Short mmCIF file of C-alpha atoms in Angstrom, two decimals:
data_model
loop_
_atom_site.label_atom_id
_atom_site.label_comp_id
_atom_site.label_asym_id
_atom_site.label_seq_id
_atom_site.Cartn_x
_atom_site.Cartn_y
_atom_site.Cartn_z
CA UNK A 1 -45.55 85.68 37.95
CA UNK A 2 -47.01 86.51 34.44
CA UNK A 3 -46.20 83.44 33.05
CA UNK A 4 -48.17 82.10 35.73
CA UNK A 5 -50.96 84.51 35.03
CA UNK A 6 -50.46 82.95 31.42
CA UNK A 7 -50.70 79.57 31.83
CA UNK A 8 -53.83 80.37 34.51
CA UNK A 9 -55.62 82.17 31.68
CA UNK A 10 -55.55 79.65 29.06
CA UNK A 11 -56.30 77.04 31.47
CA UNK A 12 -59.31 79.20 32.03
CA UNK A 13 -59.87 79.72 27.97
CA UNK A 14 -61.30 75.88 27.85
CA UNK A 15 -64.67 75.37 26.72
CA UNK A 16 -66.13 73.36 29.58
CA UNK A 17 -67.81 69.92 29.28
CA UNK A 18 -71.45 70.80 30.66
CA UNK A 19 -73.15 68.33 28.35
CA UNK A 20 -74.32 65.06 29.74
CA UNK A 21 -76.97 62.42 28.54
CA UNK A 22 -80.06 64.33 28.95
CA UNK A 23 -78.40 67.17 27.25
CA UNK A 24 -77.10 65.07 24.53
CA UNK A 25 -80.45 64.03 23.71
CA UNK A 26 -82.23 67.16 24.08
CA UNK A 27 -80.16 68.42 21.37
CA UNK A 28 -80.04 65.88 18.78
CA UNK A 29 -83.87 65.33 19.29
CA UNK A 30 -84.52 68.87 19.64
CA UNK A 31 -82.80 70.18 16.66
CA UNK A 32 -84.65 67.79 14.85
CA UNK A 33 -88.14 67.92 15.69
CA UNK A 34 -88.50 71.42 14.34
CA UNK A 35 -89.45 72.77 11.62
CA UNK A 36 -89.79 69.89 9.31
CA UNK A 37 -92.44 67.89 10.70
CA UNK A 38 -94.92 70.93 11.10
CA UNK A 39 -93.78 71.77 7.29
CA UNK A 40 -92.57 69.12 5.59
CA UNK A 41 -95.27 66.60 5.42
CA UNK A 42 -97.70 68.48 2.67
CA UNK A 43 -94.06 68.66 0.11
CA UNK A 44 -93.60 64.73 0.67
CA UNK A 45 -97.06 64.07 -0.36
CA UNK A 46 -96.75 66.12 -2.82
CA UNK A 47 -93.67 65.16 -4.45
CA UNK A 48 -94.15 61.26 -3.70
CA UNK A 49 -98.42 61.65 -4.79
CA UNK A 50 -99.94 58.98 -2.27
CA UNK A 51 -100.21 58.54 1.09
CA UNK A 52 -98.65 55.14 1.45
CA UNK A 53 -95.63 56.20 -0.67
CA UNK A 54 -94.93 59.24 1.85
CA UNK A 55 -95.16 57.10 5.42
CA UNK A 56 -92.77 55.23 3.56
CA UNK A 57 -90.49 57.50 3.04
CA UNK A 58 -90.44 59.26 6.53
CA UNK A 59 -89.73 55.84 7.91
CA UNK A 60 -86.87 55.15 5.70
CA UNK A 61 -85.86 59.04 6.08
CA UNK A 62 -85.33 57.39 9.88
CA UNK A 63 -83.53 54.49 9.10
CA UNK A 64 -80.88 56.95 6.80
CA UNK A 65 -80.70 59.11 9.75
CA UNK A 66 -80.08 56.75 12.10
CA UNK A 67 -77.46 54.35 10.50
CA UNK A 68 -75.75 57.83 9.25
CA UNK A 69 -75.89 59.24 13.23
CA UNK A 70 -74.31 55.81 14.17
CA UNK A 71 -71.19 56.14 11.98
CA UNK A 72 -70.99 59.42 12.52
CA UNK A 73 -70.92 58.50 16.08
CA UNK A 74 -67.74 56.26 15.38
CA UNK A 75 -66.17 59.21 13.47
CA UNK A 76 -66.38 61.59 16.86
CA UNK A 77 -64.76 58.50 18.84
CA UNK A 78 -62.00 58.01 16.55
CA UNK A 79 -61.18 62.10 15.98
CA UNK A 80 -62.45 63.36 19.34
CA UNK A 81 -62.34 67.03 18.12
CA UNK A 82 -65.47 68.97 17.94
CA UNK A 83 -66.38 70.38 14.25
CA UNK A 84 -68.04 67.78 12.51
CA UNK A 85 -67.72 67.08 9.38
CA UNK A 86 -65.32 69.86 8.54
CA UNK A 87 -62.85 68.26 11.44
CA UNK A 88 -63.42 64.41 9.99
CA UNK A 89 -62.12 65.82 6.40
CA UNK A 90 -59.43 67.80 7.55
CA UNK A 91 -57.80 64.85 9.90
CA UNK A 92 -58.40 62.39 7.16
CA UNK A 93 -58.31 64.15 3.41
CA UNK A 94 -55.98 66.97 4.58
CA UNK A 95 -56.75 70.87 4.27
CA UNK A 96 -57.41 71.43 0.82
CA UNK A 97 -60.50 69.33 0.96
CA UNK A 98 -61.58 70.85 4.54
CA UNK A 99 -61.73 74.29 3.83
CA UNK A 100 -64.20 73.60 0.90
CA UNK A 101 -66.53 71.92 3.49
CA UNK A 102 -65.93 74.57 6.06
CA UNK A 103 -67.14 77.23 3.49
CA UNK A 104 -69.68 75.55 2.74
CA UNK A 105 -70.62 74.68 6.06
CA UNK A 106 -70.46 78.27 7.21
CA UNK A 107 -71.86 80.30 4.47
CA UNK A 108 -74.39 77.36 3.21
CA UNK A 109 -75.46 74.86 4.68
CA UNK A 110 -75.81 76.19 8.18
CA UNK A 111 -77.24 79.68 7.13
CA UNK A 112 -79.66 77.92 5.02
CA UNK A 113 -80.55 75.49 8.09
CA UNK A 114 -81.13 78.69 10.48
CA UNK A 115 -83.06 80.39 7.74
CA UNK A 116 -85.59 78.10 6.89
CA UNK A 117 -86.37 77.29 10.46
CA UNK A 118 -86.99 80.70 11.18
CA UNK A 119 -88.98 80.69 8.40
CA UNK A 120 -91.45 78.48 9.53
CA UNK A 121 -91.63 79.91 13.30
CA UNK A 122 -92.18 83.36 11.84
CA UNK A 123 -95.17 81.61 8.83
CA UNK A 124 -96.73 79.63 12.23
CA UNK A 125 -96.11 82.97 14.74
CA UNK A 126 -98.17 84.79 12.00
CA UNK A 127 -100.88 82.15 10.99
CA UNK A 128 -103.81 82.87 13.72
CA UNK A 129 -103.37 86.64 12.44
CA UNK A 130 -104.10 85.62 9.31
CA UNK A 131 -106.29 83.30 9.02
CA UNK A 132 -108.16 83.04 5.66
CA UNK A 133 -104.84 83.93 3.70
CA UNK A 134 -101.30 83.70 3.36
CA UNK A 135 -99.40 85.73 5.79
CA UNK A 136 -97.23 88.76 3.87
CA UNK A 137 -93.73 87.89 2.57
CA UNK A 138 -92.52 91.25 4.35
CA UNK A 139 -93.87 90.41 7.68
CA UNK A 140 -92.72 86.76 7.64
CA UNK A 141 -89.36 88.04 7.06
CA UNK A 142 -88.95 90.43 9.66
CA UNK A 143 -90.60 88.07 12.51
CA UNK A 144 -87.43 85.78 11.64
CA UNK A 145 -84.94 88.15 11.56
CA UNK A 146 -86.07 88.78 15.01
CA UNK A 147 -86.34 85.00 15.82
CA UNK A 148 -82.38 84.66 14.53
CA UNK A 149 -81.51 87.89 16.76
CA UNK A 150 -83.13 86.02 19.94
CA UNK A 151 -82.01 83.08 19.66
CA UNK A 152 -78.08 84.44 18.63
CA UNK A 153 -77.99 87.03 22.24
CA UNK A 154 -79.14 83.69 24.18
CA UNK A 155 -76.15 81.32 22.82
CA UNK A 156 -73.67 84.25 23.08
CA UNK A 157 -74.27 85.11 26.67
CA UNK A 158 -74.21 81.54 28.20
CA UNK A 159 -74.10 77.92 27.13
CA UNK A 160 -75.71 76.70 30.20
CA UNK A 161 -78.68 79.01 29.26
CA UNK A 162 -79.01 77.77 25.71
CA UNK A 163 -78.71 74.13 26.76
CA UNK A 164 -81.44 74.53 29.27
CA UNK A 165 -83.98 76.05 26.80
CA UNK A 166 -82.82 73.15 24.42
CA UNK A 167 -84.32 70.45 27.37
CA UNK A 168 -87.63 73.23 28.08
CA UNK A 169 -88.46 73.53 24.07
CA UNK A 170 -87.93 69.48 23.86
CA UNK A 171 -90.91 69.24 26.44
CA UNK A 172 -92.79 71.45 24.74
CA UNK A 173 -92.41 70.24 20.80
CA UNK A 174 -92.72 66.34 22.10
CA UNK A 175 -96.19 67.75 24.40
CA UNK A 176 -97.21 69.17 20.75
CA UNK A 177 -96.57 66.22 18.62
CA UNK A 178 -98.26 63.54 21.59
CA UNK A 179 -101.19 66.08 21.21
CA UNK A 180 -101.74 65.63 17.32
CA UNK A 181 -100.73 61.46 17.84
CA UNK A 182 -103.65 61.32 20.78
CA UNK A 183 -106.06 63.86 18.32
CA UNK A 184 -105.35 61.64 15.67
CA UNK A 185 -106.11 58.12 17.53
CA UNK A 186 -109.90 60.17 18.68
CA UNK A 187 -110.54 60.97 14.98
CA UNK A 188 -110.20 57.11 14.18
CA UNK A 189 -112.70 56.51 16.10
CA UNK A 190 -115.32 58.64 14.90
CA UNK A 191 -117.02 57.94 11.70
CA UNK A 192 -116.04 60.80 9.74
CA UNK A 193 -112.38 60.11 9.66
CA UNK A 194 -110.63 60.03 6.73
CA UNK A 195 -107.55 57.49 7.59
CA UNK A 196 -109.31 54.33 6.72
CA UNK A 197 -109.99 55.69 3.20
CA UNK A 198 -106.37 57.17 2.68
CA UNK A 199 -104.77 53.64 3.96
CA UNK A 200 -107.09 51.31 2.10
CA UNK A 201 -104.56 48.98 0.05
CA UNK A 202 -106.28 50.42 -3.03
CA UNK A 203 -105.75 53.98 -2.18
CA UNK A 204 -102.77 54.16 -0.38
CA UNK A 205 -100.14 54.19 -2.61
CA UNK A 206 -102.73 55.57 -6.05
CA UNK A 207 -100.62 58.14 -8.10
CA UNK A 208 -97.63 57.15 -6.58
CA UNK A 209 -94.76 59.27 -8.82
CA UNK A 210 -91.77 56.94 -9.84
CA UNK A 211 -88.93 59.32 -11.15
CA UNK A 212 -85.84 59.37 -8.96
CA UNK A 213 -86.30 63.51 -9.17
CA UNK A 214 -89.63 63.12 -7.38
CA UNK A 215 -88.44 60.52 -5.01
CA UNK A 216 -84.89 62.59 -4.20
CA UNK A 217 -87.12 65.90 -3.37
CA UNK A 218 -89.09 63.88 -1.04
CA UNK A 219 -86.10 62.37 0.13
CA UNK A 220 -84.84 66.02 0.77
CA UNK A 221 -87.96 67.14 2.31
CA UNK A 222 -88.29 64.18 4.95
CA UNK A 223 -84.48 63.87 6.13
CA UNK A 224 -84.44 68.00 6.81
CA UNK A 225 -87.22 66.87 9.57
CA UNK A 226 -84.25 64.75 10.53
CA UNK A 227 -81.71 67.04 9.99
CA UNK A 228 -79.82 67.53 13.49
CA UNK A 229 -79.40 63.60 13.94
CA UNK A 230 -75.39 65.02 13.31
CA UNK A 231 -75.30 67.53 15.90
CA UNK A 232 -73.96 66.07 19.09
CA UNK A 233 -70.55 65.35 16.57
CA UNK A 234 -69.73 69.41 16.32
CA UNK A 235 -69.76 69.54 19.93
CA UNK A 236 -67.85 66.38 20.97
CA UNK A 237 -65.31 68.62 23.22
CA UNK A 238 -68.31 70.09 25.59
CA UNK A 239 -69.57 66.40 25.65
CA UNK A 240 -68.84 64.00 28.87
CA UNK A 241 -67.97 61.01 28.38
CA UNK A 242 -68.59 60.94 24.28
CA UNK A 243 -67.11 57.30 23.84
CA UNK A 244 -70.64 56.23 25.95
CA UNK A 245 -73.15 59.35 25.95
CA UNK A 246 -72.46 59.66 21.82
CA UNK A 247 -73.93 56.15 20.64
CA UNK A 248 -76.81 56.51 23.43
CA UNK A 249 -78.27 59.98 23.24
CA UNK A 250 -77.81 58.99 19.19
CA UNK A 251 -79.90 55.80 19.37
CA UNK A 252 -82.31 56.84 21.96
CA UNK A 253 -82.99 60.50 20.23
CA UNK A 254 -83.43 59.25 16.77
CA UNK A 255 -85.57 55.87 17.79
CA UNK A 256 -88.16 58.85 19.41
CA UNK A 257 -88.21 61.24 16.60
CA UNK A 258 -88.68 58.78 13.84
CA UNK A 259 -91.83 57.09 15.99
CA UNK A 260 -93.34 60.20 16.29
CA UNK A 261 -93.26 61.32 13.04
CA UNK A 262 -94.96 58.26 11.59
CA UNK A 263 -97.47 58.82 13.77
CA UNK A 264 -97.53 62.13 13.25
CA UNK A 265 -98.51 61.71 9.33
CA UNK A 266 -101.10 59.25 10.08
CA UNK A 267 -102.81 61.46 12.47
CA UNK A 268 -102.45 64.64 9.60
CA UNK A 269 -104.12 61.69 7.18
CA UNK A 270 -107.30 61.48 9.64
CA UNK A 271 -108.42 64.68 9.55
CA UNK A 272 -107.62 65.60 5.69
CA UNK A 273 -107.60 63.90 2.54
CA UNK A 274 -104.12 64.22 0.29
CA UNK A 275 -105.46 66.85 -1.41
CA UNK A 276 -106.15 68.99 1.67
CA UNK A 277 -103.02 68.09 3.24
CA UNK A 278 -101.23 69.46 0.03
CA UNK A 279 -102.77 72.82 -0.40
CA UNK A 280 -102.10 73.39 3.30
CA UNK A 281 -99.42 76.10 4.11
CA UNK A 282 -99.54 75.40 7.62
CA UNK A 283 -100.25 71.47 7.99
CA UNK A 284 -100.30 71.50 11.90
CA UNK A 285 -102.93 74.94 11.60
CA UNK A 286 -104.93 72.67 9.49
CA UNK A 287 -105.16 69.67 11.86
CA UNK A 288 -105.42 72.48 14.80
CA UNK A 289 -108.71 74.41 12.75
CA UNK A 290 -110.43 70.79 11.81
CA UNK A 291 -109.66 69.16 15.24
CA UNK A 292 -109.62 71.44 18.20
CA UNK A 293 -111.81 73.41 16.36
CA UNK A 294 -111.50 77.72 18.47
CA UNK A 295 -108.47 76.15 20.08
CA UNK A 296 -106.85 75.52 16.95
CA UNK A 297 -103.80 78.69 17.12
CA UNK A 298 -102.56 76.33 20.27
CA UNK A 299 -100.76 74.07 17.14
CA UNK A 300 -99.14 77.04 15.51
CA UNK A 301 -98.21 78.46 19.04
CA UNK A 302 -97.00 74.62 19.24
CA UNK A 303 -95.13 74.56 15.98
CA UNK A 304 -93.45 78.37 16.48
CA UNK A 305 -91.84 77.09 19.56
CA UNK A 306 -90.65 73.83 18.48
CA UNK A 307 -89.25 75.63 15.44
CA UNK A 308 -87.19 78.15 18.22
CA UNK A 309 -85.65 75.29 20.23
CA UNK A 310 -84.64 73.38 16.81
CA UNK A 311 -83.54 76.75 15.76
CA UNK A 312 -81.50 77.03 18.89
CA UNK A 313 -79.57 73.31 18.60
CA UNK A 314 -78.76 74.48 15.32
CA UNK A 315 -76.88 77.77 16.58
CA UNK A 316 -75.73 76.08 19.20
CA UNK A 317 -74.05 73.61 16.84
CA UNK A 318 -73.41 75.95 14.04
CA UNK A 319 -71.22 78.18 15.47
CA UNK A 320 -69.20 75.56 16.88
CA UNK A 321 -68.05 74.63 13.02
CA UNK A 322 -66.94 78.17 12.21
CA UNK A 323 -65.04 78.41 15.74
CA UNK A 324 -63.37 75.00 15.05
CA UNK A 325 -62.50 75.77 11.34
CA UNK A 326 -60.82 79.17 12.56
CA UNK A 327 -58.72 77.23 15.16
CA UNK A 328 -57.37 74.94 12.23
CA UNK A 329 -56.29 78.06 10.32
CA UNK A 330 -58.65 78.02 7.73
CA UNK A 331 -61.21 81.63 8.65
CA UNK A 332 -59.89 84.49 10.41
CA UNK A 333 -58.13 84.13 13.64
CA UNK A 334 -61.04 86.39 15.47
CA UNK A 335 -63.43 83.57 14.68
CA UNK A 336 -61.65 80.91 16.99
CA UNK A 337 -61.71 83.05 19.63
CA UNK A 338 -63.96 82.61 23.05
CA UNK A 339 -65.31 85.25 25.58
CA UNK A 340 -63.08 85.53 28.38
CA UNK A 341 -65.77 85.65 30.47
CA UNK A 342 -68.83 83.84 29.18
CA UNK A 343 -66.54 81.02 27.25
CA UNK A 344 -68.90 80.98 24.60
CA UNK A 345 -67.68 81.30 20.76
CA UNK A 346 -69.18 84.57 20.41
CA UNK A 347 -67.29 86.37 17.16
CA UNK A 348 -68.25 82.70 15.42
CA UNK A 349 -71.99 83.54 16.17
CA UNK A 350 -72.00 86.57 15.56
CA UNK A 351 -70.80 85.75 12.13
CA UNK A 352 -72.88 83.11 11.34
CA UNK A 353 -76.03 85.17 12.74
CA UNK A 354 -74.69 88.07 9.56
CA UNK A 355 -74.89 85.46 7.00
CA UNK A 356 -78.02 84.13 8.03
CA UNK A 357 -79.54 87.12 8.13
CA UNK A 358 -78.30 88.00 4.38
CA UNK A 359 -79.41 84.78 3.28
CA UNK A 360 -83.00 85.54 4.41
CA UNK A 361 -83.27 88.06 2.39
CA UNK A 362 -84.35 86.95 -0.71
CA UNK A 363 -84.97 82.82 0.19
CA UNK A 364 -87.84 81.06 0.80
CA UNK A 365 -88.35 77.90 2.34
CA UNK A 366 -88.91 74.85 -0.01
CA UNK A 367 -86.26 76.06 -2.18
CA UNK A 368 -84.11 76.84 0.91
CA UNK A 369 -84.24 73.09 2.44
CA UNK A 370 -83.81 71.73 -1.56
CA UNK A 371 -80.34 73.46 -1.98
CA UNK A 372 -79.43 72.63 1.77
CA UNK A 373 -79.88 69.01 1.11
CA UNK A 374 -78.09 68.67 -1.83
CA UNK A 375 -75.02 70.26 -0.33
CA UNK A 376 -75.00 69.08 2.91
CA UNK A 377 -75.74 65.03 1.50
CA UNK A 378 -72.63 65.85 -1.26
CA UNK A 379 -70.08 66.66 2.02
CA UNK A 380 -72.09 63.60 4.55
CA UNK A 381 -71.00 61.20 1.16
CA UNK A 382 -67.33 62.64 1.50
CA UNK A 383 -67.06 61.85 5.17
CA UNK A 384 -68.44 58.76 5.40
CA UNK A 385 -66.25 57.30 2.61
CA UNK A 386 -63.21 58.98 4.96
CA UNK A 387 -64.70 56.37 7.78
CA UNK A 388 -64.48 53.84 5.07
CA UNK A 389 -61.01 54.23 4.54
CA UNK A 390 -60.63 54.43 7.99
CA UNK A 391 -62.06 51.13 8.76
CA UNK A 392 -59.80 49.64 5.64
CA UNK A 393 -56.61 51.23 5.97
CA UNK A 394 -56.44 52.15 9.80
CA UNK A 395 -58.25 49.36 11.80
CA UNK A 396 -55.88 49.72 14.57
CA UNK A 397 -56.78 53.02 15.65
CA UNK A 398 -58.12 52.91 19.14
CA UNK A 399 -62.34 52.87 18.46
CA UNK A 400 -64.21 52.91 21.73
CA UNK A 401 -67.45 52.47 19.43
CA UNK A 402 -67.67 50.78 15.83
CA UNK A 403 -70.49 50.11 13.32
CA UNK A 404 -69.97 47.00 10.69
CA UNK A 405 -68.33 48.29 7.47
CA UNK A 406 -71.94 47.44 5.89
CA UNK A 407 -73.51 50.82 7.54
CA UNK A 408 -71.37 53.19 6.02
CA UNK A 409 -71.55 51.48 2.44
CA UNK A 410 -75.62 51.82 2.88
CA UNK A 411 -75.44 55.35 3.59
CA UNK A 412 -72.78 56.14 1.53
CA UNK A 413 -74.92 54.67 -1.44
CA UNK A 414 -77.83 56.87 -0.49
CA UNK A 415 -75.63 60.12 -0.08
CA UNK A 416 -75.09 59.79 -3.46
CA UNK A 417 -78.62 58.54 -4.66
CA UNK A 418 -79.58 62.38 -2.91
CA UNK A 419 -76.67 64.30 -4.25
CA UNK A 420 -77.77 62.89 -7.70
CA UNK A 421 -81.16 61.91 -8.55
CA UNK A 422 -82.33 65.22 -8.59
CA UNK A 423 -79.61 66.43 -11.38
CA UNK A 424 -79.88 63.21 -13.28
CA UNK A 425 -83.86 63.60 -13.61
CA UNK A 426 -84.48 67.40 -13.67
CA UNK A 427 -81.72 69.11 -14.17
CA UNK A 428 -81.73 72.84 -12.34
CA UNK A 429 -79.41 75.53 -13.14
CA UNK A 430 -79.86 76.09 -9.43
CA UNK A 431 -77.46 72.89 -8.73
CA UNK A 432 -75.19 74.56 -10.68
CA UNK A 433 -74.74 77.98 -8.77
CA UNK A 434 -74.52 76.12 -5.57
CA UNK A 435 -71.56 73.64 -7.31
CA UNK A 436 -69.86 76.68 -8.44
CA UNK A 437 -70.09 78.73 -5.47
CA UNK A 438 -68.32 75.33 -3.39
CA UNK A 439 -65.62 75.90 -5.69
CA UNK A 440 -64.90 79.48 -5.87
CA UNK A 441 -63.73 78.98 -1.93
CA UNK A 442 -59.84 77.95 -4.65
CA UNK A 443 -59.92 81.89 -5.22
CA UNK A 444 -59.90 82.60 -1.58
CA UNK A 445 -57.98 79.34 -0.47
CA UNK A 446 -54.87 79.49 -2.69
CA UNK A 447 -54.03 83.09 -1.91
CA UNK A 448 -54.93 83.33 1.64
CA UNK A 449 -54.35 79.91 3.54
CA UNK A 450 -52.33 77.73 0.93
CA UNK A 451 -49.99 81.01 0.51
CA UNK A 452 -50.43 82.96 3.72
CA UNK A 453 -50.65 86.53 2.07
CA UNK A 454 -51.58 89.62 3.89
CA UNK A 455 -50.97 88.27 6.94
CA UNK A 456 -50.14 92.19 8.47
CA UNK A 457 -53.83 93.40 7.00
CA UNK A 458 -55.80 91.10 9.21
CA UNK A 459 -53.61 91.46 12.32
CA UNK A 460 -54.51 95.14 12.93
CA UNK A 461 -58.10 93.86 12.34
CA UNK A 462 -58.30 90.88 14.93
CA UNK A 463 -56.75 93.26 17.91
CA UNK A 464 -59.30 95.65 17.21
CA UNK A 465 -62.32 93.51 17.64
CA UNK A 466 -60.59 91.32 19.93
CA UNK A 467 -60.67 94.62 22.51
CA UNK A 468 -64.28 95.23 21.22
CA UNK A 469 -65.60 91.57 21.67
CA UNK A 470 -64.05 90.95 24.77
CA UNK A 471 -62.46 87.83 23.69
CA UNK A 472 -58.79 85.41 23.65
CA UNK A 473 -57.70 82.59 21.72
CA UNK A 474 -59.36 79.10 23.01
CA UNK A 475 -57.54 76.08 23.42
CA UNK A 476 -58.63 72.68 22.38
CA UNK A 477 -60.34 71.18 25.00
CA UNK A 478 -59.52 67.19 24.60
#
């Protein structure tokens, strides 16, 4: 009888597959049209100096994206598990390797992910209040804490829920950026606008800066406005049928987001000259003030709630990697576990929602997204040479999808044009802390999971807060 009770439980303990196409879509798109374009496009211009040069670079910020997605997508047919990139290294480099990207993963590059986007709902929340200066550092901060807080209860009461707001937010952020494409086509044909003079052949690409530091930062800059073209891969096991709805919602997501952004620019290049478009805090405000004039706070109403549902995806997806990594033995055993209710992976986001938080403290965002890119690029060049080897050593494991070897070389090449042109041209001690910090995880790795010490110390630990949480051990769901 209680072995039947047993095996009825962790039958239960599954996390379900409640993501279809639609879904699939709304939360690669979503994640990624958040933030960054609403942000990003004044530190692009900047960094690359012309307008030509920087709708340039958001294209071929798209084309990276994409052709990274698409392997990626090969990777998650391949190793089925969710995870990500974490799960790719471990099957393929073993676990010495993996738990360096699951630290970073979990106390960097996600935390720094949630933290600037809440950054930017809380600067465009805060913009109508303040509208002939900058908003205060103190109050900015606090509005995201509370944005991190909201969106952390929704995705640990109920996945349904925070898929739904996922597809609601998409409406809403894709309704906002058609709004600034149509506002833009309007302003062309008025007199007054500004495009014809930015695009002229003479103009458009004047004080263009050549140094690979310049071009990497605007690299940086334009694929965070991508960044969540990766996020269907961490959730492969709540997926239904990945082998077709992986390489779809991929191609169909990314194709959207990179024609809207180029749009986007051009329509922010109507309205205000470079220089404008530079000093702005609050690009989408800008357009907002100059084009729909006392209806202008409707773009950073906009831009806050595109910057939610992006920040959502990304907790969605997030905690997932922290869950997955505790499963595989390398975090605390408490951190794979699942409500036994809810099934969500709630002592994963509560975790990742305390490091966030921490993080926010003293960051802010351009230097935020800098140190993100660079680590998250240096780990996205690690797995996609594992799918190299793949492809050369192991072509006959089963593949229900496959890219040409070519794609992964491409992107591969550019990982490492991102990881390094930065260093190579401006050298910041900055790079260093964050190199350092990757490899301090040997003083907690060799001890703990190469060596299995203290294992006594945590149990006590994990059956107190697995009482408190409410939560069992999940099993893989494959």
């Amino acid at each position: 009888m209680d072995m039947a009770m047993a095996g009825k439980e962790q039958e239960a303990l599954k996390m379900k597959r409640e993501i279809g196409l639609l879904g699939g879509v709304a939360l690669v798109s979503g994640t990624m049209i958040g933030s960054g374009i609403f942000m990003s496009p004044q530190f692009v211009l900047g960094y690359v100096g012309s307008p030509g040069a920087s709708l340039l670079i958001w294209a071929l910020a798209g084309v990276v994206a994409m052709f990274a997605a698409l392997c990626y997508t090969e990777l998650g047919t391949i190793i089925s598990e969710s995870g990500g990139d974490f799960i790719y290294i471990l099957r393929i480099y073993g676990p010495c390797p993996a738990f360096f990207a699951a630290i970073t993963f979990i106390l960097v590059v996600r935390p720094f992910s949630i933290v600037a986007m809440a950054i930017s709902i809380a600067e465009y929340a805060m913009a109508p209040f303040y509208a002939d200066c900058l908003p205060p550092q103190t109050v900015v901060k606090c509005t995201a804490a509370v944005a991190i807080l909201v969106v952390a209860i929704i995705n640990v009461l109920n996945v349904r829920a925070a898929i739904r707001i996922q597809v609601v937010f998409l409406v809403a952020k894709v309704l906002a950026l058609v709004v600034i494409v149509i506002g833009g086509i309007v302003e062309v044909t008025k007199s007054s606008s500004t495009i014809v003079e930015n695009l002229k052949v003479e103009n458009a690409f004047k004080g263009t800066q050549h140094s690979l530091s310049t071009l990497g930062m605007a690299f940086y800059q334009g694929l965070w406005s991508y960044a969540g073209w990766y996020n269907l891969n961490y959730v492969t096991e709540e997926l239904k049928r990945p082998e077709v709805n992986l390489p779809r919602a991929v191609v169909i997501a990314i194709s959207l987001v990179t024609g809207l952004y180029l749009l986007v620019n051009v329509s922010y290049l109507t309205v205000m000259t470079p220089k404008e478009l530079m000093s702005s805090s609050a690009v989408a405000v800008t357009w907002g003030n100059k084009v729909l004039g006392s209806w202008g706070w409707l773009m950073s109403l906009a831009a806050a709630l595109s910057a939610f549902g992006s920040l959502n995806g990304t907790f969605f997806s997030g905690g997932r990697v922290c869950f997955v990594a505790a499963r595989e033995g390398h975090m605390p055993d408490i951190l794979a576990m699942a409500h036994v209710r809810r099934l969500t992976p709630s002592p994963a986001l509560i975790f990742t929602t305390i490091i966030s938080l921490i993080v926010l403290i003293p960051g802010d965002f351009q230097s935020i997204v800098n140190f993100f890119s660079f680590t998250a690029w240096f780990f996205y060049a690690i797995t996609l040479s594992g799918l190299i080897y793949l492809k050369i050593k192991k072509p006959e494991l089963p593949r229900p999808y496959k890219v040409p070897i070519i794609l992964p070389i491409l992107v591969l090449i550019a990982a490492i044009f991102l990881v390094l042109a930065p260093i190579i041209d401006d050298p910041q001690i900055e790079y260093l802390y964050v190199s350092l910090f990757i490899l301090s995880g040997a003083i907690v790795y060799v001890p703990f999971i190469h060596y299995k010490l203290c294992p006594g110390l945590l149990t006590k630990f994990t059956v107190f807060l697995q009482l408190f949480l409410e939560v069992a051990p999940a099993e893989k769901n494959l």
